[in-house]
Coordinates of C-alpha atoms in Angstrom, one line a residue:
Chain H
V1006 CA 7.0 3.7 20.7
L1007 CA 10.1 3.5 18.6
L1008 CA 8.6 4.8 15.4
G1009 CA 5.3 6.5 15.0
I1010 CA 3.5 8.1 12.0
G1011 CA 5.8 8.7 9.1
D1012 CA 7.8 5.5 8.3
D1013 CA 6.6 2.5 6.3
A1014 CA 5.4 0.8 9.5
A1015 CA 5.1 1.8 13.1
A1016 CA 7.3 0.1 15.6
V1017 CA 6.7 -0.4 19.3
R1018 CA 8.4 -2.3 22.0
W1019 CA 6.2 -5.3 23.1
A1020 CA 7.1 -7.7 25.8
G1021 CA 10.9 -7.4 25.1
S1022 CA 10.4 -7.7 21.4
I1023 CA 9.6 -5.2 18.6
L1024 CA 6.2 -5.2 17.0
L1025 CA 5.8 -3.6 13.6
L1026 CA 2.3 -2.5 12.6
T1027 CA 1.1 -1.2 9.2
T1028 CA -2.3 -0.6 7.6
D1029 CA -3.3 0.3 4.0
T1030 CA -6.7 0.9 2.3
L1031 CA -7.4 0.1 -1.3
I1032 CA -10.6 1.6 -2.7
E1033 CA -12.3 0.5 -5.9
D1034 CA -11.9 3.0 -8.7
V1035 CA -9.0 4.7 -6.9
H1036 CA -6.5 1.9 -6.4
F1037 CA -8.1 -0.8 -8.6
R1038 CA -10.8 -1.4 -11.1
R1039 CA -12.8 -4.6 -11.3
A1040 CA -12.8 -4.3 -15.1
T1041 CA -9.0 -4.5 -15.2
A1042 CA -8.0 -6.9 -12.4
S1043 CA -9.5 -10.1 -11.0
L1044 CA -10.8 -10.1 -7.4
V1045 CA -8.1 -12.7 -6.7
E1046 CA -5.4 -10.2 -7.9
I1047 CA -7.1 -7.3 -5.9
G1048 CA -7.0 -9.4 -2.7
A1049 CA -3.4 -10.4 -3.3
K1050 CA -2.3 -6.8 -4.0
A1051 CA -4.2 -5.5 -0.9
L1052 CA -2.1 -7.8 1.3
A1053 CA 1.1 -7.3 -0.8
V1054 CA 1.3 -3.6 -0.3
N1055 CA 1.2 -4.1 3.5
L1056 CA 3.8 -6.9 3.4
S1057 CA 5.9 -4.5 1.4
D1058 CA 5.7 -2.0 4.3
I1059 CA 7.0 -4.6 6.7
A1060 CA 9.7 -5.6 4.2
A1061 CA 10.8 -2.0 4.1
M1062 CA 11.7 -2.1 7.8
G1063 CA 13.6 -5.4 7.3
G1064 CA 10.8 -7.2 9.3
D1065 CA 9.0 -10.4 9.0
P1066 CA 5.2 -10.2 8.5
R1067 CA 3.4 -12.5 10.8
F1068 CA -0.3 -11.8 11.0
A1069 CA -2.9 -9.9 9.0
L1070 CA -6.4 -8.5 9.7
L1071 CA -8.9 -7.8 6.9
A1072 CA -11.6 -5.1 7.1
L1073 CA -13.7 -5.6 4.0
A1074 CA -16.5 -3.3 3.0
A1075 CA -18.5 -4.5 0.0
P1076 CA -21.7 -3.6 -1.8
A1077 CA -24.6 -5.9 -1.1
T1078 CA -24.7 -6.6 -4.8
L1079 CA -21.2 -8.3 -4.7
P1080 CA -21.9 -12.1 -5.1
V1081 CA -20.5 -14.1 -2.2
A1082 CA -18.4 -16.1 -4.7
Q1083 CA -16.6 -12.9 -5.7
A1084 CA -15.9 -11.9 -2.1
D1085 CA -14.6 -15.4 -1.7
Q1086 CA -12.2 -14.8 -4.6
L1087 CA -10.9 -11.7 -3.0
V1088 CA -10.3 -13.5 0.2
S1089 CA -8.6 -16.4 -1.7
G1090 CA -6.2 -13.9 -3.2
I1091 CA -5.4 -12.7 0.2
L1092 CA -4.9 -16.2 1.5
E1093 CA -2.7 -17.1 -1.4
M1094 CA -0.4 -14.2 -0.8
A1095 CA -0.5 -14.8 2.9
G1096 CA 0.5 -18.4 2.4
A1097 CA 3.4 -17.5 0.3
H1098 CA 4.8 -15.4 3.1
R1099 CA 3.7 -17.6 6.0
V1100 CA 1.4 -14.9 7.3
G1101 CA -1.8 -15.9 9.2
L1102 CA -5.1 -14.1 8.4
I1103 CA -6.4 -14.1 12.0
G1104 CA -9.3 -11.7 12.0
G1105 CA -11.3 -8.9 10.5
D1106 CA -14.5 -7.2 10.0
T1107 CA -17.0 -7.2 7.1
C1108 CA -19.6 -4.5 6.5
A1109 CA -21.8 -3.1 3.8
S1110 CA -20.6 -0.4 1.5
P1111 CA -23.1 1.5 -0.6
D1112 CA -21.2 1.3 -3.8
R1113 CA -17.5 0.5 -3.8
I1114 CA -15.3 -2.3 -2.5
V1115 CA -13.0 -1.0 0.2
V1116 CA -10.3 -3.3 1.4
T1117 CA -8.2 -2.4 4.5
I1118 CA -5.5 -4.8 5.6
T1119 CA -3.4 -4.4 8.7
V1120 CA -0.2 -6.5 9.2
A1121 CA 1.7 -7.1 12.3
G1122 CA 5.3 -8.1 11.9
S1123 CA 8.4 -8.8 14.0
V1124 CA 11.9 -7.8 13.5
D1125 CA 15.0 -9.5 14.8
G1126 CA 16.8 -6.4 16.1
E1127 CA 16.2 -2.7 15.3
P1128 CA 14.0 -2.0 12.3
L1129 CA 15.6 -0.2 9.3
T1130 CA 14.0 3.2 8.9
R1131 CA 14.1 6.1 6.4
R1132 CA 16.4 8.1 8.7
G1133 CA 19.9 6.8 8.6
A1134 CA 21.3 7.7 5.1
R1135 CA 24.6 9.5 5.2
P1136 CA 26.5 11.4 2.4
G1137 CA 28.7 9.0 0.5
D1138 CA 26.3 6.0 1.0
L1139 CA 25.3 4.3 -2.3
V1140 CA 21.6 4.1 -3.3
L1141 CA 20.4 0.7 -4.4
V1142 CA 17.1 -0.9 -5.6
T1143 CA 15.9 -4.5 -5.8
G1144 CA 14.4 -5.8 -9.0
S1145 CA 13.4 -3.6 -11.9
L1146 CA 11.5 -0.3 -12.1
G1147 CA 8.7 1.1 -14.1
A1148 CA 6.9 -2.1 -14.9
S1149 CA 3.8 -1.2 -12.8
A1150 CA 3.6 2.2 -14.4
A1151 CA 4.0 0.6 -17.8
G1152 CA 1.2 -1.9 -16.9
L1153 CA -1.1 0.9 -15.9
A1154 CA -0.4 2.9 -19.1
A1155 CA -1.0 -0.3 -21.1
L1156 CA -4.4 -0.7 -19.4
E1157 CA -5.4 2.9 -19.9
R1158 CA -4.1 3.3 -23.5
G1159 CA -3.9 -0.2 -24.9
P1160 CA -4.3 -2.4 -26.9
L1161 CA -0.7 -2.4 -28.0
P1162 CA 0.9 -4.0 -31.0
L1163 CA 3.1 -6.2 -28.8
A1164 CA 3.3 -9.9 -28.0
D1165 CA 0.9 -11.1 -25.3
H1166 CA 3.8 -12.1 -23.0
V1167 CA 5.3 -8.7 -23.2
V1168 CA 2.1 -6.8 -22.2
G1169 CA 1.2 -9.6 -19.8
S1170 CA 4.5 -9.1 -17.9
V1171 CA 3.8 -5.4 -17.2
L1172 CA 0.2 -6.0 -16.4
A1173 CA 1.1 -8.7 -13.9
A1174 CA 3.6 -6.2 -12.3
H1175 CA 0.8 -3.7 -12.0
R1176 CA -1.9 -6.0 -10.8
C1177 CA 0.0 -8.2 -8.4
P1178 CA 3.4 -6.9 -7.2
A1179 CA 5.7 -9.2 -5.3
P1180 CA 6.6 -7.8 -1.9
R1181 CA 10.4 -8.1 -1.2
V1182 CA 10.2 -9.7 2.2
A1183 CA 13.1 -12.0 2.1
E1184 CA 15.3 -9.3 0.4
G1185 CA 14.4 -6.7 3.1
R1186 CA 15.2 -9.1 5.9
L1187 CA 18.7 -9.8 4.3
I1188 CA 19.3 -6.1 3.7
R1189 CA 18.6 -5.2 7.3
A1190 CA 20.4 -8.2 8.8
S1191 CA 23.6 -7.2 6.9
G1192 CA 24.1 -4.2 9.2
A1193 CA 25.4 -2.4 6.1
A1194 CA 22.2 -0.6 5.1
T1195 CA 21.5 2.8 6.5
A1196 CA 18.0 3.5 5.4
M1197 CA 15.2 1.8 3.4
I1198 CA 11.8 2.4 2.0
D1199 CA 9.5 0.5 -0.4
L1200 CA 8.7 2.1 -3.8
S1201 CA 5.0 2.8 -3.6
D1202 CA 4.9 6.4 -4.9
G1203 CA 7.8 6.1 -7.3
L1204 CA 11.6 6.5 -7.0
A1205 CA 11.6 10.3 -7.2
V1206 CA 9.1 10.7 -4.4
D1207 CA 10.3 7.8 -2.2
L1208 CA 13.9 8.8 -2.4
G1209 CA 12.8 12.2 -1.4
H1210 CA 11.3 10.7 1.7
I1211 CA 14.6 9.1 2.6
A1212 CA 16.4 12.4 1.9
A1213 CA 14.0 14.4 4.0
E1214 CA 14.0 12.0 6.9
S1215 CA 17.8 11.6 6.8
G1216 CA 18.6 15.2 6.2
V1217 CA 20.6 14.5 3.1
G1218 CA 20.3 14.8 -0.7
A1219 CA 20.8 12.2 -3.4
E1220 CA 21.9 11.9 -7.0
V1221 CA 20.5 9.1 -9.3
A1222 CA 21.9 8.2 -12.7
L1223 CA 18.9 7.8 -15.0
A1224 CA 20.9 5.4 -17.2
A1225 CA 21.6 3.2 -14.2
L1226 CA 18.0 2.5 -13.5
P1227 CA 17.1 -1.2 -14.0
V1228 CA 14.3 -1.4 -16.6
G1229 CA 13.1 -4.7 -18.0
P1230 CA 12.7 -5.3 -21.7
P1231 CA 8.9 -5.5 -21.4
T1232 CA 8.8 -2.1 -19.8
R1233 CA 11.0 -0.7 -22.6
A1234 CA 8.8 -2.2 -25.3
V1235 CA 5.6 -0.9 -23.8
A1236 CA 7.1 2.6 -23.3
E1237 CA 8.3 2.6 -26.9
A1238 CA 4.9 1.4 -28.2
L1239 CA 3.3 4.3 -26.3
G1240 CA 5.8 6.9 -27.3
E1241 CA 6.9 7.2 -23.7
D1242 CA 10.4 7.3 -22.1
A1243 CA 11.0 4.2 -20.1
G1244 CA 13.3 6.2 -17.9
Q1245 CA 10.4 8.3 -16.8
F1246 CA 8.4 5.2 -15.9
A1247 CA 11.3 4.0 -13.9
A1248 CA 12.0 7.3 -12.1
R1249 CA 8.5 8.4 -11.5
G1250 CA 6.2 5.4 -11.8
G1251 CA 4.5 4.2 -8.6
E1252 CA 3.6 0.9 -7.2
D1253 CA 6.7 -1.1 -8.1
Y1254 CA 7.0 -2.2 -4.5
E1255 CA 10.7 -2.8 -4.9
L1256 CA 13.0 -1.8 -2.0
L1257 CA 15.0 1.4 -2.2
F1258 CA 17.9 1.5 0.3
T1259 CA 21.2 3.1 1.1
V1260 CA 24.3 1.3 2.0
R1261 CA 27.8 2.1 3.2
P1262 CA 29.9 2.4 0.0
D1263 CA 32.4 -0.2 1.0
A1264 CA 29.7 -2.8 1.7
A1265 CA 27.3 -2.2 -1.2
A1266 CA 28.7 -4.6 -3.8
D1267 CA 28.9 -7.5 -1.3
L1268 CA 25.4 -6.9 -0.1
A1269 CA 24.0 -6.7 -3.6
R1270 CA 25.7 -10.0 -4.5
Q1271 CA 24.5 -11.7 -1.3
V1272 CA 20.8 -10.6 -1.8
T1273 CA 20.9 -11.8 -5.4
A1274 CA 22.6 -15.1 -4.5
E1275 CA 20.1 -15.9 -1.7
T1276 CA 16.8 -14.7 -3.3
G1277 CA 17.5 -14.6 -7.1
T1278 CA 16.4 -10.9 -7.1
P1279 CA 18.7 -8.5 -9.0
V1280 CA 20.1 -5.6 -7.0
T1281 CA 21.4 -2.4 -8.7
V1282 CA 23.4 0.6 -7.6
V1283 CA 21.5 3.6 -9.0
G1284 CA 23.1 6.6 -7.3
R1285 CA 24.6 8.0 -4.2
V1286 CA 23.7 10.1 -1.1
T1287 CA 24.9 13.7 -1.1
P1288 CA 24.9 16.4 1.5
A1289 CA 21.6 18.2 2.0
G1290 CA 20.9 21.3 0.0
R1291 CA 20.5 20.2 -3.5
G1292 CA 17.7 17.7 -2.9
V1293 CA 17.2 14.6 -5.0
R1294 CA 18.6 15.1 -8.5
F1295 CA 18.4 12.8 -11.5
L1296 CA 21.4 13.0 -13.9
D1297 CA 21.7 12.2 -17.6
G1298 CA 24.5 10.3 -19.2
A1299 CA 26.7 13.4 -19.1
G1300 CA 26.1 14.0 -15.4
A1301 CA 23.7 16.9 -16.0
P1302 CA 20.6 17.3 -13.9
V1303 CA 17.4 16.2 -15.7
R1304 CA 14.0 17.6 -14.9
L1305 CA 11.3 14.9 -14.3
R1306 CA 7.7 15.5 -15.2
A1307 CA 5.1 15.7 -12.5
G1308 CA 5.0 12.9 -9.9
F1309 CA 3.1 9.7 -10.1
E1310 CA -0.6 9.8 -9.3
H1311 CA -3.1 7.1 -8.7
F1312 CA -5.6 7.0 -11.5
A1313 CA -8.6 8.6 -10.0
Chain N
V517 CA -2.8 -18.2 17.1
L518 CA -5.0 -18.6 20.2
L519 CA -8.2 -17.1 18.6
G520 CA -8.7 -16.4 14.9
I521 CA -11.7 -15.1 13.1
G522 CA -14.9 -15.2 15.0
D523 CA -14.3 -13.5 18.4
D524 CA -14.3 -9.8 19.2
A525 CA -10.6 -9.6 18.7
A526 CA -7.9 -12.1 17.4
A527 CA -5.4 -13.3 19.9
V528 CA -1.9 -14.6 19.2
R529 CA 1.1 -15.5 21.2
W530 CA 3.9 -12.9 20.8
A531 CA 7.3 -13.1 22.5
G532 CA 5.9 -14.8 25.6
S533 CA 2.9 -12.4 25.8
I534 CA -0.5 -12.4 24.2
L535 CA -1.3 -9.8 21.5
L536 CA -4.9 -8.9 20.8
L537 CA -5.7 -7.4 17.4
T538 CA -9.0 -6.0 16.1
T539 CA -10.1 -3.8 13.2
D540 CA -13.3 -2.1 12.3
T541 CA -14.4 0.1 9.4
L542 CA -17.0 2.9 9.7
I543 CA -18.4 4.1 6.4
E544 CA -20.2 7.4 5.9
D545 CA -24.0 6.9 5.3
V546 CA -23.7 3.4 6.6
H547 CA -22.4 3.8 10.1
F548 CA -22.6 7.6 10.5
R549 CA -23.9 10.7 8.8
R550 CA -22.1 14.0 8.8
A551 CA -25.5 15.7 9.2
T552 CA -26.2 14.1 12.5
A553 CA -22.8 13.7 14.2
S554 CA -19.8 16.0 14.4
L555 CA -16.5 14.8 12.9
V556 CA -15.0 14.8 16.4
E557 CA -17.8 12.4 17.5
I558 CA -17.3 10.2 14.4
G559 CA -13.6 9.9 15.1
A560 CA -14.1 9.1 18.8
K561 CA -16.7 6.5 17.9
A562 CA -14.5 4.9 15.3
L563 CA -11.9 4.3 17.9
A564 CA -14.4 3.4 20.7
V565 CA -15.8 0.5 18.8
N566 CA -12.4 -1.0 18.5
L567 CA -11.5 -0.4 22.1
S568 CA -14.8 -2.1 23.0
D569 CA -13.6 -5.2 21.1
I570 CA -10.4 -5.3 23.2
A571 CA -12.5 -4.7 26.4
A572 CA -14.7 -7.7 25.4
M573 CA -11.6 -9.9 25.8
G574 CA -10.7 -8.4 29.1
G575 CA -7.7 -6.8 27.5
D576 CA -5.9 -3.4 27.6
P577 CA -5.9 -1.5 24.4
R578 CA -2.4 -0.1 23.8
F579 CA -1.9 1.1 20.2
A580 CA -4.0 2.2 17.3
L581 CA -3.6 2.7 13.6
L582 CA -5.8 4.8 11.4
A583 CA -6.6 4.2 7.7
L584 CA -8.6 7.3 6.6
A585 CA -10.1 7.6 3.1
A586 CA -11.6 11.0 2.5
P587 CA -13.0 12.9 -0.4
A588 CA -10.7 15.6 -1.8
T589 CA -13.5 18.0 -1.0
L590 CA -13.2 17.4 2.8
P591 CA -11.5 20.5 4.2
V592 CA -8.3 19.8 6.1
A593 CA -9.8 21.4 9.2
Q594 CA -12.6 18.8 9.2
A595 CA -10.2 15.9 8.8
D596 CA -8.3 17.4 11.7
Q597 CA -11.5 17.3 13.8
L598 CA -11.9 13.7 13.0
V599 CA -8.4 13.0 14.1
S600 CA -8.8 15.1 17.2
G601 CA -11.8 12.9 18.2
I602 CA -9.7 9.8 17.8
L603 CA -6.9 11.4 19.9
E604 CA -9.3 12.5 22.6
M605 CA -10.7 8.9 22.9
A606 CA -7.2 7.5 22.7
G607 CA -6.0 9.8 25.5
A608 CA -8.8 8.8 27.8
H609 CA -7.7 5.1 27.5
R610 CA -3.9 5.8 27.3
V611 CA -3.8 4.4 23.7
G612 CA -1.1 5.6 21.3
L613 CA -2.1 6.5 17.8
I614 CA 1.1 5.3 16.2
G615 CA 0.5 5.1 12.5
G616 CA -1.8 4.9 9.5
D617 CA -2.6 5.6 6.0
T618 CA -4.6 8.3 4.3
C619 CA -5.9 8.2 0.8
A620 CA -8.5 9.7 -1.5
S621 CA -12.0 8.4 -1.6
P622 CA -14.3 9.4 -4.5
D623 CA -17.3 10.3 -2.3
R624 CA -17.5 9.0 1.3
I625 CA -15.4 9.1 4.4
V626 CA -14.2 5.6 5.3
V627 CA -12.5 5.3 8.7
T628 CA -10.8 2.0 9.5
I629 CA -9.1 1.7 12.9
T630 CA -7.0 -1.2 14.1
V631 CA -6.1 -1.6 17.8
A632 CA -3.5 -3.8 19.4
G633 CA -4.0 -4.7 23.0
S634 CA -2.4 -6.8 25.7
V635 CA -4.0 -9.1 28.2
D636 CA -2.6 -10.2 31.5
G637 CA -3.3 -13.9 31.2
E638 CA -5.7 -15.7 28.9
P639 CA -8.3 -13.5 27.1
L640 CA -12.0 -14.1 27.9
T641 CA -13.8 -15.4 24.8
R642 CA -17.3 -16.2 23.7
R643 CA -16.8 -19.9 24.3
G644 CA -16.9 -20.7 28.0
A645 CA -20.5 -20.2 29.1
R646 CA -22.0 -23.2 30.9
P647 CA -25.6 -24.0 31.9
G648 CA -26.4 -22.5 35.2
D649 CA -24.1 -19.5 34.7
L650 CA -25.8 -16.1 35.2
V651 CA -26.0 -13.5 32.3
L652 CA -24.9 -10.0 33.2
V653 CA -24.6 -6.7 31.5
T654 CA -22.7 -3.5 32.3
G655 CA -24.5 -0.1 32.1
S656 CA -27.9 0.3 30.5
L657 CA -29.3 -0.9 27.3
G658 CA -31.2 0.6 24.4
A659 CA -30.0 4.1 24.6
S660 CA -28.1 4.0 21.3
A661 CA -31.2 2.6 19.5
A662 CA -33.3 5.3 21.1
G663 CA -30.9 7.9 20.0
L664 CA -30.9 6.6 16.4
A665 CA -34.7 6.5 16.4
A666 CA -34.8 10.1 17.8
L667 CA -32.5 11.2 15.0
E668 CA -34.6 9.6 12.3
R669 CA -38.0 10.4 13.7
G670 CA -37.5 13.5 15.8
P671 CA -38.0 16.2 16.9
L672 CA -39.6 14.9 20.0
P673 CA -41.7 16.8 22.7
L674 CA -39.1 16.1 25.4
A675 CA -36.6 18.1 27.4
D676 CA -33.3 18.7 25.6
H677 CA -31.3 16.8 28.3
V678 CA -33.5 13.7 27.8
V679 CA -33.0 13.6 24.0
G680 CA -29.4 14.7 24.4
S681 CA -28.7 11.8 26.6
V682 CA -29.7 9.1 24.1
L683 CA -28.1 11.1 21.2
A684 CA -24.8 11.1 23.1
A685 CA -25.1 7.3 23.7
H686 CA -25.6 6.8 19.9
R687 CA -23.0 9.2 18.7
C688 CA -20.2 8.5 21.2
P689 CA -20.4 5.3 23.2
A690 CA -18.0 4.7 26.1
P691 CA -16.0 1.5 25.7
R692 CA -16.0 -0.5 29.0
V693 CA -12.3 -1.1 29.1
A694 CA -11.8 -0.9 32.9
E695 CA -14.9 -3.0 33.5
G696 CA -13.8 -5.7 31.0
R697 CA -10.4 -5.9 32.7
L698 CA -11.9 -6.4 36.1
I699 CA -14.4 -9.0 34.8
R700 CA -11.7 -11.1 33.2
A701 CA -9.3 -10.7 36.1
S702 CA -11.9 -12.0 38.6
G703 CA -11.6 -15.5 37.1
A704 CA -15.4 -15.9 37.7
A705 CA -16.6 -14.9 34.3
T706 CA -16.9 -17.7 31.7
A707 CA -17.6 -15.8 28.5
M708 CA -17.9 -12.2 27.3
I709 CA -18.8 -10.1 24.2
D710 CA -19.5 -6.5 23.6
L711 CA -23.0 -5.4 22.5
S712 CA -22.6 -4.1 19.0
D713 CA -25.4 -5.9 17.2
G714 CA -27.9 -5.9 20.1
L715 CA -28.4 -8.2 23.1
A716 CA -30.5 -10.8 21.2
V717 CA -27.9 -11.2 18.5
D718 CA -24.8 -11.0 20.7
L719 CA -26.1 -13.3 23.3
G720 CA -26.8 -15.7 20.4
H721 CA -23.1 -15.5 19.6
I722 CA -22.1 -16.5 23.1
A723 CA -24.7 -19.3 23.0
A724 CA -23.6 -20.6 19.6
E725 CA -19.8 -20.5 20.5
S726 CA -20.4 -22.0 23.9
G727 CA -22.9 -24.6 22.8
V728 CA -25.5 -23.5 25.2
G729 CA -28.9 -21.7 25.3
A730 CA -29.9 -18.7 27.4
E731 CA -33.0 -17.1 29.0
V732 CA -33.3 -13.4 29.5
A733 CA -36.0 -11.8 31.7
L734 CA -37.2 -8.7 29.7
A735 CA -38.2 -7.0 32.9
A736 CA -34.7 -7.3 34.2
L737 CA -33.0 -5.4 31.4
P738 CA -31.5 -2.1 32.7
V739 CA -33.1 0.8 30.8
G740 CA -32.5 4.4 31.6
P741 CA -35.2 7.0 32.1
P742 CA -34.2 8.9 28.9
T743 CA -34.5 5.7 26.8
R744 CA -38.0 5.0 28.3
A745 CA -39.1 8.6 27.7
V746 CA -37.9 8.5 24.1
A747 CA -39.5 5.1 23.5
E748 CA -42.8 6.4 24.9
A749 CA -42.7 9.6 22.8
L750 CA -42.2 7.4 19.7
G751 CA -44.9 4.9 20.6
E752 CA -42.2 2.2 20.9
D753 CA -41.5 -0.4 23.6
A754 CA -38.3 0.4 25.5
G755 CA -37.8 -3.3 26.1
Q756 CA -37.4 -3.8 22.4
F757 CA -34.8 -1.1 22.2
A758 CA -33.0 -2.8 25.1
A759 CA -33.3 -6.4 23.7
R760 CA -32.7 -5.7 20.1
G761 CA -31.0 -2.3 19.8
G762 CA -27.4 -2.3 18.5
E763 CA -24.4 -0.2 19.3
D764 CA -24.7 0.1 23.1
Y765 CA -21.1 -1.2 23.4
E766 CA -21.9 -2.5 26.9
L767 CA -20.3 -5.7 28.0
L768 CA -22.4 -8.9 28.1
F769 CA -20.9 -11.7 30.1
T770 CA -21.6 -14.9 31.9
V771 CA -20.5 -15.7 35.4
R772 CA -20.5 -18.7 37.7
P773 CA -23.7 -18.3 39.8
D774 CA -22.0 -18.3 43.2
A775 CA -19.7 -15.5 42.1
A776 CA -22.0 -13.2 40.1
A777 CA -23.2 -10.9 42.9
D778 CA -19.7 -10.3 44.3
L779 CA -18.3 -9.6 40.8
A780 CA -21.2 -7.2 40.0
R781 CA -20.6 -5.3 43.3
Q782 CA -16.8 -5.1 42.7
V783 CA -17.1 -3.8 39.2
T784 CA -19.6 -1.1 40.3
A785 CA -17.5 -0.2 43.3
E786 CA -14.3 0.2 41.2
T787 CA -15.7 1.9 38.1
G788 CA -19.1 3.4 39.0
T789 CA -20.7 1.4 36.2
P790 CA -23.9 -0.5 37.2
V791 CA -23.9 -4.2 36.5
T792 CA -27.2 -6.1 36.2
V793 CA -28.1 -9.8 36.2
V794 CA -30.5 -10.2 33.2
G795 CA -30.8 -14.0 32.8
R796 CA -29.1 -17.3 32.9
V797 CA -27.4 -19.8 30.7
T798 CA -29.4 -23.0 29.8
P799 CA -28.6 -26.2 28.1
A800 CA -28.4 -26.0 24.3
G801 CA -31.5 -26.8 22.4
R802 CA -33.9 -24.0 23.0
G803 CA -31.6 -21.2 21.8
V804 CA -31.8 -17.7 23.3
R805 CA -35.2 -16.9 24.7
F806 CA -36.7 -13.7 26.1
L807 CA -39.3 -14.2 28.9
D808 CA -42.0 -11.9 30.0
G809 CA -43.0 -11.2 33.6
A810 CA -44.9 -14.5 33.9
G811 CA -41.9 -16.4 32.5
A812 CA -43.5 -17.0 29.1
P813 CA -41.3 -16.7 26.0
V814 CA -41.7 -13.4 24.1
R815 CA -41.1 -13.1 20.4
L816 CA -38.8 -10.2 19.5
R817 CA -39.2 -8.3 16.2
A818 CA -36.6 -8.6 13.5
G819 CA -33.0 -7.8 14.5
F820 CA -31.2 -4.6 14.7
E821 CA -30.0 -3.1 11.4
H822 CA -27.6 -0.3 10.7
F823 CA -29.5 2.6 9.1
A824 CA -28.5 2.2 5.5

């Protein structure tokens, strides 16, 4: 066993290779609601969050298992939609759905997916960040939190494509598999995690596991125009969505300072995904701090919570 | 992919070896009740049913992942008991619990375990039974069904150790890992499955996958004295418990007729587990038939159901 409980995926040696294994459960009315997402989207997301865990190790997802518990009242056609969402996401990442288990659930849909992945070398963990490293993220932040807020507090006086953009980010995140593979293969990254619980919490995991602190410049966080528009319409601070919002499933990683710019350019060139430097790793002792434009620490509100 | 959906475990080629993967969900009030089983037993059973799936391929379970959804009202000490049951069962089979996921569930405990296993050669599937092969089972049958009936309809006017024996079979089945490995390694077995849904249903799976039929002599089914005593106290037929009762987690397998007696002796000699010839494989067309002492077909009542 190379990595047990406590990283994004477990890693074990297997016949001279490394086997990555991860599992995640999504429960109706905790992680999703049938009223606000289609079963196709729910299935796709259930697999995506597991693919994201493999991506966070720099691995390649290969095979998936589905354990589906569904109420007897769920029409077969709807269960088929959920499976078709899984298969669509699996196909996009060349992952085989090879087995599973179905059983009756008294009331809620419970979807547990397990993914096995490979990695071409040592997996990238949460443990290797060193003071002086830069902190980077893929894509943009806060869109999923904006989508959740729009669902809960909408309708909003915004164009459909604006709201649709953040809803899509919330309902069906895109796991950053190709990006994670490039980041690990570069040899320049020192730690990585996927953003499931929000930047503040997940950077805290890297800091704790690596025995370091970190500083993030709030103004540096990449926030898309739809997220800004939704935040404004709700009277919220888009920076809070970006710093605290969960379920973006972007990759957060630390890189040797001399190699960060080149790696960011390479990932963007090969995948089309923006990569942004948002902060730096500091010695342990002051924890994870968010700084305003003047370099003064900012206090974030309480952390991201799932909605039930 | 060697074996996808439809066998006890999936099997894929992995770095020159074979990787077996299986997953099963247990839901409170569907698969277990906290009123009638301890959390230690629930945890042990949740892993045992997955180990049994690997055993049914003739494989060695190696690693397990736990996805646990629990109500916020579940005391941490009780969640720890559930995990300790998993760890106890894992230790008995030298399986490493290497990762997992915990999340909130609104009302019920939902335990999903995934097990990765290896196999030293080709896994034994449900597909290879041929007419003329003999049908064998490990251990004894019907004890879990008797235990479930005793829980639902007790208390019974029987000695504690009698009722305790069938309750233990129901609450905490012993996966037949060593037995499965020997049966596969013999090269004489042609198909195998574990008895989760009951002999009638599971032999039907072998028959369907192999394109054969089967005949089982009801009088040949191995039934322990406690199961007989409980059946008698309830006014039930112990043969029905044995033929239809689910969750025995014994192995059901088919063997070339010339090799069956030797294999049965070898498994018993090396593991202490009895092995019994209960029937034979027939050509397709007449399905799975149960015969009485005179060789006449017997009609079984409706199949085993979980209790919710």
